[in-house]
Short mmCIF file of C-alpha atoms and ligand atoms in Angstrom, two decimals:
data_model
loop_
_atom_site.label_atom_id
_atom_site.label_comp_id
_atom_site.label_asym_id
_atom_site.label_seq_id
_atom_site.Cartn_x
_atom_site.Cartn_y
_atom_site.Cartn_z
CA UNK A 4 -1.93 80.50 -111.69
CA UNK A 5 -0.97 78.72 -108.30
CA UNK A 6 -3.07 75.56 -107.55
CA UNK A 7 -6.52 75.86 -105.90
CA UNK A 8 -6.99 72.50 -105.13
CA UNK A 9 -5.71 71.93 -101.58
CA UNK A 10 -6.82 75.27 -99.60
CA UNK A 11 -8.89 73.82 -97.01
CA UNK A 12 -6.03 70.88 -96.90
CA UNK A 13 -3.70 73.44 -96.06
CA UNK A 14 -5.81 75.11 -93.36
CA UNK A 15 -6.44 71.62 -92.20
CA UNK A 16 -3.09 70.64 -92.09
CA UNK A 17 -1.76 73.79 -89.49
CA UNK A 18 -5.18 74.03 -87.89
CA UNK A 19 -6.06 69.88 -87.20
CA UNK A 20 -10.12 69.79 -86.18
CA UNK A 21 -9.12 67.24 -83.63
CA UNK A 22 -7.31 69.60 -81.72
CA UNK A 23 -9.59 71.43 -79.55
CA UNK A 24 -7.62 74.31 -78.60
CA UNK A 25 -7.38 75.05 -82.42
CA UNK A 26 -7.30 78.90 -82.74
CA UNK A 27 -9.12 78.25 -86.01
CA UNK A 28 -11.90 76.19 -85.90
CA UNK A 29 -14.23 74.17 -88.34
CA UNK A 30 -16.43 77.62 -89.17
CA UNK A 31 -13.36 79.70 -88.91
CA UNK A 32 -12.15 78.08 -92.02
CA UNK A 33 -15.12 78.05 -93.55
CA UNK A 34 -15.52 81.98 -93.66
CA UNK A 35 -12.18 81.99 -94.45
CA UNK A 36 -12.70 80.20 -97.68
CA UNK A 37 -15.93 82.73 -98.18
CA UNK A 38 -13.34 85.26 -98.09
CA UNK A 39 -10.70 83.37 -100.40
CA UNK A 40 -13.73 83.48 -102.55
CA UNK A 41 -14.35 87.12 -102.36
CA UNK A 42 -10.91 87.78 -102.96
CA UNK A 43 -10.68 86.02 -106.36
CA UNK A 44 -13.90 87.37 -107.57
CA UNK A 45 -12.50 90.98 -106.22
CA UNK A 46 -9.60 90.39 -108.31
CA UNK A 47 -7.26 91.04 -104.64
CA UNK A 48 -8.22 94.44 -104.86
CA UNK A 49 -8.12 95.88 -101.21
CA UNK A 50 -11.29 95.54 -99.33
CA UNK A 51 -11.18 97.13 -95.99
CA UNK A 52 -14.37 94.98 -95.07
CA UNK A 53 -12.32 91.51 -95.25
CA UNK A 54 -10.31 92.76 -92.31
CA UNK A 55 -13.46 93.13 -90.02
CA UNK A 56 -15.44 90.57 -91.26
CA UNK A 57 -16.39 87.19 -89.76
CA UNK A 58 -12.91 86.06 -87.93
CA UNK A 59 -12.36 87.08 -84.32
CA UNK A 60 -8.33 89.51 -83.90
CA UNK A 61 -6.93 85.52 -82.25
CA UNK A 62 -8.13 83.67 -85.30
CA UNK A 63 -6.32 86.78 -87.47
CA UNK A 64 -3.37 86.42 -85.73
CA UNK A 65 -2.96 82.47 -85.95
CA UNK A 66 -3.36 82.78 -90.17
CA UNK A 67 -0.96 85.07 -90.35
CA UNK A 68 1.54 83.48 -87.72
CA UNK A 69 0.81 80.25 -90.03
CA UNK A 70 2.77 81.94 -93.08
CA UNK A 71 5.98 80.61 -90.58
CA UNK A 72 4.92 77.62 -92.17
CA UNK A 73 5.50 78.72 -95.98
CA UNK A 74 9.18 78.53 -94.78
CA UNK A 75 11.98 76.44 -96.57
CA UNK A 76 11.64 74.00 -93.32
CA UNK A 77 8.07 74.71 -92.37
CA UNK A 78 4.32 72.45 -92.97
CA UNK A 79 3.44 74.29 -95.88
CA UNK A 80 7.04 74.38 -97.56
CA UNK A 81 5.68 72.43 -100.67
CA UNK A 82 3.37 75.34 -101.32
CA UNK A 83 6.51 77.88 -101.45
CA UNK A 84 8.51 75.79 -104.00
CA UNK A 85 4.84 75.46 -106.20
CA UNK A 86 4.61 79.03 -106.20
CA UNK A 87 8.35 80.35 -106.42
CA UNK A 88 7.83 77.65 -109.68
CA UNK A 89 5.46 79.54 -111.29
CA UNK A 90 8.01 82.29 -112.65
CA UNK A 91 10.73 82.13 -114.24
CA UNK A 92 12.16 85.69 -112.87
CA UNK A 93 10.28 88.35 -110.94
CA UNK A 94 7.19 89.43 -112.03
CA UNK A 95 7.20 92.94 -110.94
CA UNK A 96 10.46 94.19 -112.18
CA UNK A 97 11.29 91.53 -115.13
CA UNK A 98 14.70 90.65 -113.76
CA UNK A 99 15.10 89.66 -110.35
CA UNK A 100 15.75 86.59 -109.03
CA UNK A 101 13.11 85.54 -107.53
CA UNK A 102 13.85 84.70 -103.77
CA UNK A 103 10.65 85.73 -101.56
CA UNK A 104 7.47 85.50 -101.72
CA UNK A 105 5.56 89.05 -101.75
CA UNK A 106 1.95 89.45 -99.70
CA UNK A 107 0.28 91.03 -102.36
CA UNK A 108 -2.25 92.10 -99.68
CA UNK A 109 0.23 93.18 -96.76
CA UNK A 110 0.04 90.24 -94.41
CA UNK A 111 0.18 92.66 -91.23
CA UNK A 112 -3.20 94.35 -92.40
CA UNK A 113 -4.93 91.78 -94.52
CA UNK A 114 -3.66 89.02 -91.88
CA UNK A 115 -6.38 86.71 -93.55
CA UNK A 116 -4.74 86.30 -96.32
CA UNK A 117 -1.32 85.53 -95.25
CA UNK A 118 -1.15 81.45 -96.62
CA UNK A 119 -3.84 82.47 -99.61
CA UNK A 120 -2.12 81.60 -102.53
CA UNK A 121 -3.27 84.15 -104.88
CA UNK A 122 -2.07 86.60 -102.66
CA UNK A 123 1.48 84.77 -102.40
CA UNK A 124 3.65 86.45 -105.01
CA UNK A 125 7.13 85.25 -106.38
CA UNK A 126 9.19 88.06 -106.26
CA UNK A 127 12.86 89.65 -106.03
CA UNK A 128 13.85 90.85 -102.72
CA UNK A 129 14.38 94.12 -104.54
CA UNK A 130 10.75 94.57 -105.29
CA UNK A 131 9.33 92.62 -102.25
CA UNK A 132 11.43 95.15 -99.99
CA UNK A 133 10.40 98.79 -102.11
CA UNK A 134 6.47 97.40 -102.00
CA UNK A 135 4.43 99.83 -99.87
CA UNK A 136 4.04 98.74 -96.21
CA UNK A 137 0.46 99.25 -96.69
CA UNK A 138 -1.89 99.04 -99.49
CA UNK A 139 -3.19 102.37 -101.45
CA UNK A 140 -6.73 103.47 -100.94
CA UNK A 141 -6.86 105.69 -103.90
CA UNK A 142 -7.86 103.03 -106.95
CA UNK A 143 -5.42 104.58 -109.22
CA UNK A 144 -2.92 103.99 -107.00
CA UNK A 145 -3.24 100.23 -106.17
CA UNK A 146 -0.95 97.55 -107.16
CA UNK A 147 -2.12 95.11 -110.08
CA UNK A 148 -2.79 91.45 -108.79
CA UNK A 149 -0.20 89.48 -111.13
CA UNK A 150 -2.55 86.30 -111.20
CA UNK A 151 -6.03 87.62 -111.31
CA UNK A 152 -5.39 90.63 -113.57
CA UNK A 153 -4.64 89.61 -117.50
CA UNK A 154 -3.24 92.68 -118.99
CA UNK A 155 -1.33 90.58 -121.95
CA UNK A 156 -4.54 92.20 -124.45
CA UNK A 157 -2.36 94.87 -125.00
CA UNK A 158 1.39 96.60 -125.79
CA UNK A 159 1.42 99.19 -123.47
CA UNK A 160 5.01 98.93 -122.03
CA UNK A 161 7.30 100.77 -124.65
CA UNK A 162 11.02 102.03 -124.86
CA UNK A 163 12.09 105.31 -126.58
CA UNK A 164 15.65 105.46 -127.14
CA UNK A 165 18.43 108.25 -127.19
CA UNK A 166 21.89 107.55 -128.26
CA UNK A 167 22.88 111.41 -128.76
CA UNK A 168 24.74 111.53 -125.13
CA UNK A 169 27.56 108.92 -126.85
CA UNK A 170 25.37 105.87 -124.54
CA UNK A 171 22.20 103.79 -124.72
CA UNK A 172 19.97 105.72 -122.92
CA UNK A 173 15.88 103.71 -122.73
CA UNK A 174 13.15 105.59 -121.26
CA UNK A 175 10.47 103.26 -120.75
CA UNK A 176 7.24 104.56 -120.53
CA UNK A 177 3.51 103.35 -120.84
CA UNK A 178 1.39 103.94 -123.33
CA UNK A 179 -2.45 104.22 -123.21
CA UNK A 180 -4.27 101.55 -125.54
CA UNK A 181 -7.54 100.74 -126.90
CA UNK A 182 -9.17 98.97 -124.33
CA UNK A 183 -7.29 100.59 -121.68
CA UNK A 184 -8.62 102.22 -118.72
CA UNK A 185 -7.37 105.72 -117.04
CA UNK A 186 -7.50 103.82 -113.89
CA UNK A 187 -5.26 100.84 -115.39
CA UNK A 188 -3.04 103.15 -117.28
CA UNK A 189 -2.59 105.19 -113.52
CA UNK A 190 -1.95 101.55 -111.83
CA UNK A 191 0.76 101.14 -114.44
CA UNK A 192 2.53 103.89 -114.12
CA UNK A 193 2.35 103.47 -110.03
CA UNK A 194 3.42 100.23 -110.74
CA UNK A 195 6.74 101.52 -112.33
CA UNK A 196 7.35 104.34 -109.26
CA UNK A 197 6.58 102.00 -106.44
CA UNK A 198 9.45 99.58 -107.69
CA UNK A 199 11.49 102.00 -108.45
CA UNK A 200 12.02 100.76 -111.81
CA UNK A 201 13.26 104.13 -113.60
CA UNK A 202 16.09 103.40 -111.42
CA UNK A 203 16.67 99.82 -111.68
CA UNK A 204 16.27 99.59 -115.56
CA UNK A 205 19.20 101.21 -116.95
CA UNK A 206 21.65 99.35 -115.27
CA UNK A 207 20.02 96.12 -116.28
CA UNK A 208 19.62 97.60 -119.96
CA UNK A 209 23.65 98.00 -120.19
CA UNK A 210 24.05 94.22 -118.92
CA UNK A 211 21.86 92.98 -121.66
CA UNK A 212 22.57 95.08 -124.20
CA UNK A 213 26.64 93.69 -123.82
CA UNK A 214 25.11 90.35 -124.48
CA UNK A 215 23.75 91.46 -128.36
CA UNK A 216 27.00 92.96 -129.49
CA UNK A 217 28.03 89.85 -131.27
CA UNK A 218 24.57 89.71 -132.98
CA UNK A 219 24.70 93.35 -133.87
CA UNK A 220 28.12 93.33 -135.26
CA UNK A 221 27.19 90.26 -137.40
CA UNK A 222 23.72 91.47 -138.64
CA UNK A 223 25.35 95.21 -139.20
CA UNK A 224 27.90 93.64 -141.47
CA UNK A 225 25.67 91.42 -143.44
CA UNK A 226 22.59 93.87 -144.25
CA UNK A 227 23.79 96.96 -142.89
CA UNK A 228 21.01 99.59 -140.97
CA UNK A 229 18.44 97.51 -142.57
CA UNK A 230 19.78 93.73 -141.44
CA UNK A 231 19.99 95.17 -137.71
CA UNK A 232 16.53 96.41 -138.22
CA UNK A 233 15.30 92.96 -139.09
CA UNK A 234 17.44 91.29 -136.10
CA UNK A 235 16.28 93.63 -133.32
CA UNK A 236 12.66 93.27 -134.61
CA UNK A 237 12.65 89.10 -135.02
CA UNK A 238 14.26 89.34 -131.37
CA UNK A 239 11.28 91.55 -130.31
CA UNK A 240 8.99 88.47 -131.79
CA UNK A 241 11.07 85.74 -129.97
CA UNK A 242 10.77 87.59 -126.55
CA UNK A 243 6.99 88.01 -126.62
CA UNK A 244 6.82 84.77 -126.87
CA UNK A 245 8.81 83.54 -123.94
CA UNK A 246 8.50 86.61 -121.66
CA UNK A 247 4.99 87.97 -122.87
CA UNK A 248 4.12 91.05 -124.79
CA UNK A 249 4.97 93.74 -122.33
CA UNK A 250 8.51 92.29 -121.40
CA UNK A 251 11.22 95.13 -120.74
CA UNK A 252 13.63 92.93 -123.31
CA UNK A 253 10.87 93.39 -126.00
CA UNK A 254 10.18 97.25 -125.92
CA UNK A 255 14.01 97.82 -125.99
CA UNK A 256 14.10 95.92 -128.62
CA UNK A 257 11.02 97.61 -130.40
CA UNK A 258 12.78 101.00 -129.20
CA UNK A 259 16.03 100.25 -130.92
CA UNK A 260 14.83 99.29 -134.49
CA UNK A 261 13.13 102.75 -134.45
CA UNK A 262 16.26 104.53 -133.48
CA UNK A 263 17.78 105.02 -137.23
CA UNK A 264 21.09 106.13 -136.05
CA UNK A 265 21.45 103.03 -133.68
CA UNK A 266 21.08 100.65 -136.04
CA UNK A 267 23.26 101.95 -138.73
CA UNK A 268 26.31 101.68 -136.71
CA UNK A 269 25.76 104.12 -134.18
CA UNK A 270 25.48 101.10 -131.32
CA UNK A 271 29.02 100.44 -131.82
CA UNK A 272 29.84 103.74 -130.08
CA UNK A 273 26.65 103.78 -128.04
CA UNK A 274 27.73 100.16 -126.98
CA UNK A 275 31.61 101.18 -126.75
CA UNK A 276 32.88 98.54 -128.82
CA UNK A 277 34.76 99.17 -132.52
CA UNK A 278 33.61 99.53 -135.41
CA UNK A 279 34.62 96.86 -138.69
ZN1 LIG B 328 11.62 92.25 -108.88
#
């Protein structure tokens, strides 16, 4: 979670109350902090009302020309290196590097929002770039706020795995738990389509997989189907606990130690490297 703590010093700090030709003044900010408010407790689900509410179209259009200030060079820059902190790669796709910061509420619509840091995401430029230009109105389409909404209560993201075509090939799907919505289960899977992650995946799956054929090869040779089995399974464990539960690293793992004929030598061929 970013820090909270210094919202109206940021606001204070672009928009000074000693200067009188402000575009934001002294009851400006306070609505907007009503509507930072509203946002948390609406879990930065869309809200067409925010837009209308409370802040004249000039007072709109200074916040979001303020976001020039969450540049590298700009007033605010210590609030972009907090929050490009915060993760360790991309959020949305699990791999990128993270380089922007994503408007989880489109800044040109939700202009209110433009310096909130909730909705300031660290992302790839990859994901920032396939996000929708504007948000969904159908619930079961809209994007999952990756702050406000904790969906570690459950392992939904899983990897089913088909070595028959002579390669690794992962299908990673979601999976409906106890606890689950339809509507979160729908988000999910929009989730996965609005990235374009069934695309990005594979390639990223053959770059890590080349990084475990030492391990494999060692594990096969000591205990066989069974030691692989064991490996694959104790890496699953390791991941979840420095990526989280639904990590793509973790399912493929999970995926492989199912896949009988992987683990009892069939990665060597699947992985194009020889046999002992
Ligand atoms: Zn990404």
């Amino acid at each position: 979670m970013p820090d909270l703590s210094h919202l109206r010093a940021h606001l204070d700090l672009i928009f000074p109350d000693e200067d009188l030709l402000s575009p934001l003044k002294p009851a400006d900010k306070d609505k907007l902090m009503e509507l930072y408010v509203l946002y948390q407790q609406g879990l930065g689900k869309p809200n067409p009302e925010w837009i209308a509410e409370g802040l004249s179209e000039d007072a709109q259009e200074a916040i979001l020309k303020a976001y020039g200030e969450v540049s590298e060079t700009g007033r605010l820059a210590v609030l972009r290196a907090s929050l490009k902190n915060l993760a360790k790669v991309c959020p949305y796709c699990g791999f990128g590097e993270v380089r922007d910061l994503d408007h989880h509420l489109q800044k040109k619509i939700y202009k209110c929002f433009s310096i909130f840091p909730l909705n300031l995401v660290p992302s790839c430029s990859k994901c920032n770039g396939h996000k929708p230009r504007k948000p969904r109105k159908k619930s079961t389409h809209q994007h999952i706020n990756a702050y406000l909404e904790d969906l570690s209560f459950c392992e939904f993201f899983v990897a089913d795995i088909d070595i028959s075509g002579g390669a690794v090939l992962a299908t990673f799907k979601i999976e409906k738990q106890k606890g689950m919505s339809d509507e979160t289960l729908q988000r999910l899977k929009q989730h996965l389509k609005d990235f374009k992650l069934y695309e990005r995946y594979p390639s990223q799956v053959n770059i890590f997989l080349a990084s475990q054929q030492v391990a494999l090869d060692d594990n096969f040779r000591a205990g066989g189907a069974e030691g692989v089995k064991a490996f694959l399974m104790r890496s699953a464990a390791a991941n979840v606990k420095s990526l989280g539960i639904n990590d793509w690293r973790g399912a493929l793992f999970v995926g492989l130690a199912k896949n009988d004929e992987f683990c009892d030598g069939g990665f060597y061929k699947a992985l194009g490297f020889p046999p002992p």
